[in-house]
Short mmCIF file of C-alpha atoms and ligand atoms in Angstrom, two decimals:
data_model
loop_
_atom_site.label_atom_id
_atom_site.label_comp_id
_atom_site.label_asym_id
_atom_site.label_seq_id
_atom_site.Cartn_x
_atom_site.Cartn_y
_atom_site.Cartn_z
CA UNK A 1 26.55 9.47 64.98
CA UNK A 2 26.68 12.87 63.30
CA UNK A 3 29.38 13.81 60.82
CA UNK A 4 32.13 16.23 61.81
CA UNK A 5 32.41 19.03 59.25
CA UNK A 6 33.23 22.41 60.87
CA UNK A 7 35.31 22.47 64.01
CA UNK A 8 35.74 25.39 66.47
CA UNK A 9 38.83 25.21 68.67
CA UNK A 10 38.82 27.33 71.87
CA UNK A 11 42.22 27.93 73.46
CA UNK A 12 43.85 27.50 70.12
CA UNK A 13 46.82 29.70 70.97
CA UNK A 14 47.78 27.52 73.91
CA UNK A 15 50.31 24.73 74.14
CA UNK A 16 48.01 21.92 72.94
CA UNK A 17 45.52 23.99 71.00
CA UNK A 18 48.13 25.49 68.66
CA UNK A 19 49.45 22.12 67.46
CA UNK A 20 46.01 20.38 67.54
CA UNK A 21 44.57 23.15 65.26
CA UNK A 22 47.30 22.59 62.68
CA UNK A 23 46.84 18.84 62.78
CA UNK A 24 43.08 19.25 62.38
CA UNK A 25 43.55 21.67 59.46
CA UNK A 26 45.71 19.04 57.66
CA UNK A 27 43.01 16.40 58.19
CA UNK A 28 39.75 18.36 57.76
CA UNK A 29 40.93 21.21 55.56
CA UNK A 30 42.10 24.66 56.62
CA UNK A 31 38.74 26.43 56.20
CA UNK A 32 37.00 23.79 58.27
CA UNK A 33 38.91 24.43 61.48
CA UNK A 34 38.25 27.82 63.20
CA UNK A 35 40.93 28.71 65.69
CA UNK A 36 40.06 31.03 68.60
CA UNK A 37 42.00 32.62 71.41
CA UNK A 38 41.37 35.17 74.13
CA UNK A 39 44.21 37.61 74.18
CA UNK A 40 47.52 36.08 73.15
CA UNK A 41 48.59 36.80 69.53
CA UNK A 42 48.52 33.59 67.48
CA UNK A 43 51.72 32.43 65.72
CA UNK A 44 52.18 33.43 62.12
CA UNK A 45 51.52 29.77 61.08
CA UNK A 46 48.25 29.56 63.08
CA UNK A 47 47.01 32.93 61.82
CA UNK A 48 47.92 32.33 58.17
CA UNK A 49 46.88 28.69 57.90
CA UNK A 50 43.08 29.28 58.36
CA UNK A 51 40.48 31.43 60.17
CA UNK A 52 41.45 32.90 63.58
CA UNK A 53 39.30 35.08 65.93
CA UNK A 54 39.56 36.41 69.40
CA UNK A 55 36.66 35.34 71.60
CA UNK A 56 35.92 35.00 75.30
CA UNK A 57 34.53 31.56 76.39
CA UNK A 58 32.85 33.26 79.32
CA UNK A 59 30.72 35.26 76.93
CA UNK A 60 28.03 33.14 75.34
CA UNK A 61 27.53 35.72 72.59
CA UNK A 62 31.07 35.72 71.36
CA UNK A 63 31.11 31.90 71.12
CA UNK A 64 27.64 31.83 69.49
CA UNK A 65 28.68 34.44 66.89
CA UNK A 66 31.42 32.00 65.76
CA UNK A 67 29.05 29.06 65.67
CA UNK A 68 26.61 31.00 63.44
CA UNK A 69 29.23 32.60 61.23
CA UNK A 70 30.96 29.30 60.37
CA UNK A 71 28.07 26.83 60.89
CA UNK A 72 30.12 24.99 63.52
CA UNK A 73 29.05 21.37 64.32
CA UNK A 74 31.96 20.48 66.56
CA UNK A 75 33.67 22.26 69.44
CA UNK A 76 37.07 21.28 71.02
CA UNK A 77 37.20 23.26 74.17
CA UNK A 78 40.86 23.66 75.06
CA UNK A 79 40.60 27.00 76.90
CA UNK A 80 41.28 26.55 80.61
CA UNK A 81 43.21 27.94 83.55
CA UNK A 82 45.85 25.37 84.57
CA UNK A 83 46.90 24.18 88.03
CA UNK A 84 49.74 26.66 88.84
CA UNK A 85 47.87 29.83 87.79
CA UNK A 86 44.61 28.29 89.25
CA UNK A 87 46.22 28.06 92.71
CA UNK A 88 47.38 31.64 92.58
CA UNK A 89 43.94 32.75 91.43
CA UNK A 90 41.26 30.09 92.40
CA UNK A 91 38.31 32.28 91.52
CA UNK A 92 39.60 32.91 88.05
CA UNK A 93 40.06 29.11 87.54
CA UNK A 94 36.53 28.55 88.78
CA UNK A 95 35.07 31.18 86.55
CA UNK A 96 36.86 30.35 83.33
CA UNK A 97 36.86 26.52 83.71
CA UNK A 98 33.29 26.17 84.99
CA UNK A 99 31.38 28.90 83.24
CA UNK A 100 33.38 28.43 79.99
CA UNK A 101 32.54 24.74 80.01
CA UNK A 102 28.91 25.35 80.87
CA UNK A 103 28.57 27.80 78.00
CA UNK A 104 30.12 25.27 75.47
CA UNK A 105 27.79 22.46 76.70
CA UNK A 106 24.74 24.65 76.48
CA UNK A 107 25.70 25.85 72.97
CA UNK A 108 26.40 22.20 72.06
CA UNK A 109 22.80 21.30 72.91
CA UNK A 110 21.30 24.48 71.35
CA UNK A 111 23.03 23.93 67.97
CA UNK A 112 22.72 20.11 68.04
CA UNK A 113 26.46 19.63 67.73
CA UNK A 114 27.93 16.47 66.20
CA UNK A 115 30.57 16.50 68.92
CA UNK A 116 31.89 18.41 71.89
CA UNK A 117 35.35 17.60 73.20
CA UNK A 118 36.30 18.79 76.66
CA UNK A 119 39.64 17.63 77.83
CA UNK A 120 40.20 16.78 81.51
CA UNK A 121 43.42 16.09 83.45
CA UNK A 122 45.35 13.97 85.88
CA UNK A 123 44.42 16.95 88.28
CA UNK A 124 41.12 15.15 89.02
CA UNK A 125 42.96 13.06 91.51
CA UNK A 126 44.23 13.93 94.94
CA UNK A 127 46.65 12.69 97.66
CA UNK A 128 44.86 9.44 98.50
CA UNK A 129 44.87 8.07 94.95
CA UNK A 130 46.74 4.79 94.29
CA UNK A 131 50.15 5.61 92.75
CA UNK A 132 48.87 4.10 89.42
CA UNK A 133 45.45 5.73 89.16
CA UNK A 134 42.72 3.25 88.14
CA UNK A 135 40.10 4.31 85.68
CA UNK A 136 37.46 4.33 88.37
CA UNK A 137 38.67 5.49 91.73
CA UNK A 138 37.67 8.30 94.22
CA UNK A 139 38.23 11.79 92.89
CA UNK A 140 39.41 14.13 95.72
CA UNK A 141 41.57 16.89 94.13
CA UNK A 142 43.20 19.49 96.34
CA UNK A 143 43.61 22.16 93.65
CA UNK A 144 40.91 24.42 92.21
CA UNK A 145 41.91 23.33 88.78
CA UNK A 146 41.26 19.74 89.80
CA UNK A 147 37.95 20.62 91.32
CA UNK A 148 36.82 22.26 88.05
CA UNK A 149 38.01 19.28 86.05
CA UNK A 150 36.06 16.77 88.18
CA UNK A 151 32.98 18.99 88.01
CA UNK A 152 33.43 19.46 84.27
CA UNK A 153 33.62 15.75 83.62
CA UNK A 154 30.48 15.06 85.70
CA UNK A 155 28.65 17.99 84.17
CA UNK A 156 29.49 16.86 80.62
CA UNK A 157 28.38 13.27 81.41
CA UNK A 158 25.09 14.75 82.64
CA UNK A 159 24.68 16.47 79.27
CA UNK A 160 25.26 13.19 77.50
CA UNK A 161 22.53 11.53 79.65
CA UNK A 162 20.05 14.34 79.94
CA UNK A 163 20.30 15.93 76.43
CA UNK A 164 21.92 13.23 74.25
CA UNK A 165 24.84 15.52 73.54
CA UNK A 166 27.83 13.62 72.18
CA UNK A 167 30.41 15.05 74.61
CA UNK A 168 33.75 13.20 75.08
CA UNK A 169 36.83 13.90 77.16
CA UNK A 170 40.18 12.49 78.17
CA UNK A 171 42.39 13.07 81.26
CA UNK A 172 45.61 14.56 79.80
CA UNK A 173 48.84 13.88 81.73
CA UNK A 174 51.62 16.50 81.50
CA UNK A 175 52.13 17.27 77.79
CA UNK A 176 55.65 17.85 76.44
CA UNK A 177 56.16 19.75 73.19
CA UNK A 178 58.57 21.82 71.25
CA UNK A 179 56.41 24.51 69.53
CA UNK A 180 54.30 26.47 72.03
CA UNK A 181 55.23 26.79 75.75
CA UNK A 182 52.73 25.65 78.32
CA UNK A 183 51.02 28.37 80.28
CA UNK A 184 50.81 28.05 84.08
CA UNK A 185 50.70 24.32 84.83
CA UNK A 186 52.59 22.18 87.31
CA UNK A 187 54.02 19.80 84.68
CA UNK A 188 55.64 22.79 82.75
CA UNK A 189 59.06 21.88 84.22
CA UNK A 190 59.13 18.92 81.93
CA UNK A 191 58.99 21.23 78.91
CA UNK A 192 61.14 24.05 80.33
CA UNK A 193 64.06 21.65 81.09
CA UNK A 194 64.43 20.95 77.34
CA UNK A 195 64.36 24.68 76.32
CA UNK A 196 66.91 25.52 78.99
CA UNK A 197 69.13 22.51 78.12
CA UNK A 198 69.26 23.70 74.53
CA UNK A 199 69.71 27.40 75.34
CA UNK A 200 71.89 27.41 78.47
CA UNK A 201 72.87 23.81 79.29
CA UNK A 202 71.46 24.15 82.81
CA UNK A 203 68.02 24.11 84.48
CA UNK A 204 66.73 24.69 88.00
CA UNK A 205 63.64 22.66 88.32
CA UNK A 206 60.68 23.76 90.58
CA UNK A 207 59.95 20.26 91.83
CA UNK A 208 62.19 17.70 93.68
CA UNK A 209 64.28 15.33 91.60
CA UNK A 210 62.25 12.31 92.81
CA UNK A 211 58.94 13.82 91.69
CA UNK A 212 57.29 11.28 89.33
CA UNK A 213 54.29 12.13 87.13
CA UNK A 214 52.48 10.76 84.14
CA UNK A 215 53.62 12.47 80.95
CA UNK A 216 52.96 12.35 77.16
CA UNK A 217 54.63 13.62 74.04
CA UNK A 218 52.56 16.00 71.87
CA UNK A 219 52.19 13.73 68.82
CA UNK A 220 50.56 11.15 71.09
CA UNK A 221 48.36 13.84 72.71
CA UNK A 222 47.06 14.89 69.29
CA UNK A 223 46.55 11.36 68.22
CA UNK A 224 44.59 10.58 71.46
CA UNK A 225 42.38 13.68 71.06
CA UNK A 226 41.51 13.03 67.39
CA UNK A 227 41.10 9.28 67.85
CA UNK A 228 38.61 9.82 70.65
CA UNK A 229 36.75 12.50 68.71
CA UNK A 230 36.39 10.17 65.77
CA UNK A 231 35.65 6.92 67.68
CA UNK A 232 32.25 5.31 66.98
CA UNK A 233 29.80 6.40 69.67
CA UNK A 234 28.54 2.85 70.26
CA UNK A 235 32.01 1.61 71.17
CA UNK A 236 32.26 4.17 74.05
CA UNK A 237 31.53 2.69 77.46
CA UNK A 238 32.19 6.04 79.14
CA UNK A 239 32.30 9.63 77.84
CA UNK A 240 34.17 12.47 79.46
CA UNK A 241 36.79 10.81 81.73
CA UNK A 242 39.06 8.45 79.79
CA UNK A 243 42.47 7.87 81.41
CA UNK A 244 45.26 7.99 78.78
CA UNK A 245 48.72 6.83 79.84
CA UNK A 246 51.96 7.04 77.97
CA UNK A 247 55.10 7.44 80.11
CA UNK A 248 55.91 8.02 83.78
CA UNK A 249 59.27 9.37 84.94
CA UNK A 250 60.94 11.49 87.68
CA UNK A 251 62.36 14.90 87.04
CA UNK A 252 65.85 13.31 87.57
CA UNK A 253 65.00 10.57 84.92
CA UNK A 254 64.27 13.38 82.47
CA UNK A 255 67.56 15.22 83.29
CA UNK A 256 69.41 11.98 82.78
CA UNK A 257 67.73 11.34 79.43
CA UNK A 258 68.78 14.80 78.30
CA UNK A 259 72.43 14.20 79.51
CA UNK A 260 72.65 11.24 77.06
CA UNK A 261 72.53 13.90 74.29
CA UNK A 262 74.05 16.92 76.11
CA UNK A 263 76.59 15.41 78.60
CA UNK A 264 77.47 18.79 80.23
CA UNK A 265 73.85 19.64 81.06
CA UNK A 266 73.55 20.68 84.68
CA UNK A 267 70.24 20.07 86.63
CA UNK A 268 69.43 21.54 90.07
CA UNK A 269 66.19 21.48 92.15
CA UNK A 270 64.44 24.30 94.08
CA UNK A 271 60.87 23.19 94.80
CA UNK A 272 58.27 25.92 95.04
CA UNK A 273 54.47 25.93 95.72
CA UNK A 274 53.92 23.52 92.72
CA UNK A 275 55.67 20.68 94.60
CA UNK A 276 52.59 20.15 96.77
CA UNK A 277 50.40 19.98 93.63
CA UNK A 278 52.77 17.44 91.96
CA UNK A 279 52.75 15.42 95.14
CA UNK A 280 48.97 15.26 95.14
CA UNK A 281 48.89 13.60 91.71
CA UNK A 282 49.48 9.94 90.90
CA UNK A 283 52.74 8.59 89.30
CA UNK A 284 50.98 6.90 86.43
CA UNK A 285 47.50 5.96 85.14
CA UNK A 286 45.73 2.77 84.03
CA UNK A 287 44.21 3.35 80.61
CA UNK A 288 42.69 -0.08 79.73
CA UNK A 289 39.30 1.50 79.00
CA UNK A 290 40.77 3.84 76.32
CA UNK A 291 42.79 0.99 74.80
CA UNK A 292 39.73 -1.25 74.66
CA UNK A 293 37.08 1.26 73.60
CA UNK A 294 38.88 3.37 70.99
CA UNK A 295 42.26 1.60 70.45
CA UNK A 296 44.49 4.04 72.41
CA UNK A 297 48.14 3.07 71.76
CA UNK A 298 50.81 5.65 72.35
CA UNK A 299 53.95 5.66 70.24
CA UNK A 300 56.59 7.52 72.32
CA UNK A 301 58.73 6.71 75.27
CA UNK A 302 61.21 9.03 77.13
CA UNK A 303 64.03 8.16 74.86
CA UNK A 304 62.26 8.74 71.57
CA UNK A 305 60.65 11.90 72.86
CA UNK A 306 63.93 13.31 74.15
CA UNK A 307 65.76 12.75 70.86
CA UNK A 308 62.93 14.40 68.89
CA UNK A 309 62.47 17.28 71.31
CA UNK A 310 66.21 18.14 71.29
CA UNK A 311 66.46 17.91 67.51
CA UNK A 312 63.48 20.22 67.08
CA UNK A 313 64.49 22.75 69.70
CA UNK A 314 68.15 22.78 68.50
CA UNK A 315 66.82 23.58 64.92
CA UNK A 316 64.63 26.35 66.37
CA UNK A 317 67.53 27.69 68.49
CA UNK A 318 69.80 27.81 65.40
CA UNK A 319 67.18 30.03 63.69
CA UNK A 320 67.08 32.36 66.73
CA UNK A 321 63.54 31.28 67.64
CA UNK A 322 64.07 30.48 71.28
CA UNK A 323 65.37 33.87 72.43
C1 AKB B 401 48.99 21.25 84.72
O1 AKB B 401 50.11 20.90 85.09
O2 AKB B 401 48.22 21.93 85.33
C2 AKB B 401 48.51 20.61 83.41
C3 AKB B 401 47.74 19.29 83.63
C4 AKB B 401 48.41 18.10 84.09
O3 AKB B 401 46.57 19.30 83.48
N1 AKB B 401 49.59 20.38 82.50
#
């Protein structure tokens, strides 16, 4: 197994990428983690804590330039169009998610990378999936985002088999965090509800109150990503499709958890087109393979997450950062 020395993060300005980059800089050294985004300005912290560049994952040249300039040996490919935006613009989702992934895999082979990490999602499943999704079950997504995630997993597994590329991936549930807002997913309500609770003490949710989905708090998401990246190759019985579970709750459970801290918080529900997407996904996932192969063990539950989220957002609100 090759050593990880210089990491390129695509989609580093996004919800997960921004916090993952900072965690990686703490661990591997600031100059060893190159953050990249497409258009959105990075936060001051992201920009000042290490190298940052604008690239386009659909342009091989722009990614290759980074690989050569920094002698990159590991790519964490976070750039993707999520489910909500993907349903509004399916061709854009296909183009960015498929061609971007293909470019990263080809460059991974060309430059003999130590590791390529390509996250997947609970969006790989569709309406017929058991409510607790097993590791191995039929994948019949009904969103373009899900279609690209299934294809991406299979494609990356092909590169492991055909070219010996060490590509790994995990199926993220909805990720909840207090630093960068998510951009265009279906699980975004589970983040927005906290921001609105802190700012306005009310939130109108775009899915029904009984909508139950698998979710995870950001510190666990970062841990899962880095633990899988660093796991010994010979311990992995699969490569690009690890289920990772953490918590499962309804939108109403989340509102009730917030009310324990903000009793006058008012929740209401007006489902939009994202209800159908949420309804097509399972309630929870089985993650025995991740636990057995690389020791996956999440730390947070809905109570500990809610306490921490509200404390962090209230501190940011007091500084005027949530306006
Ligand atoms: C989305 O809602 O599209 C994402 C995901 C579950 O992959 N957060």
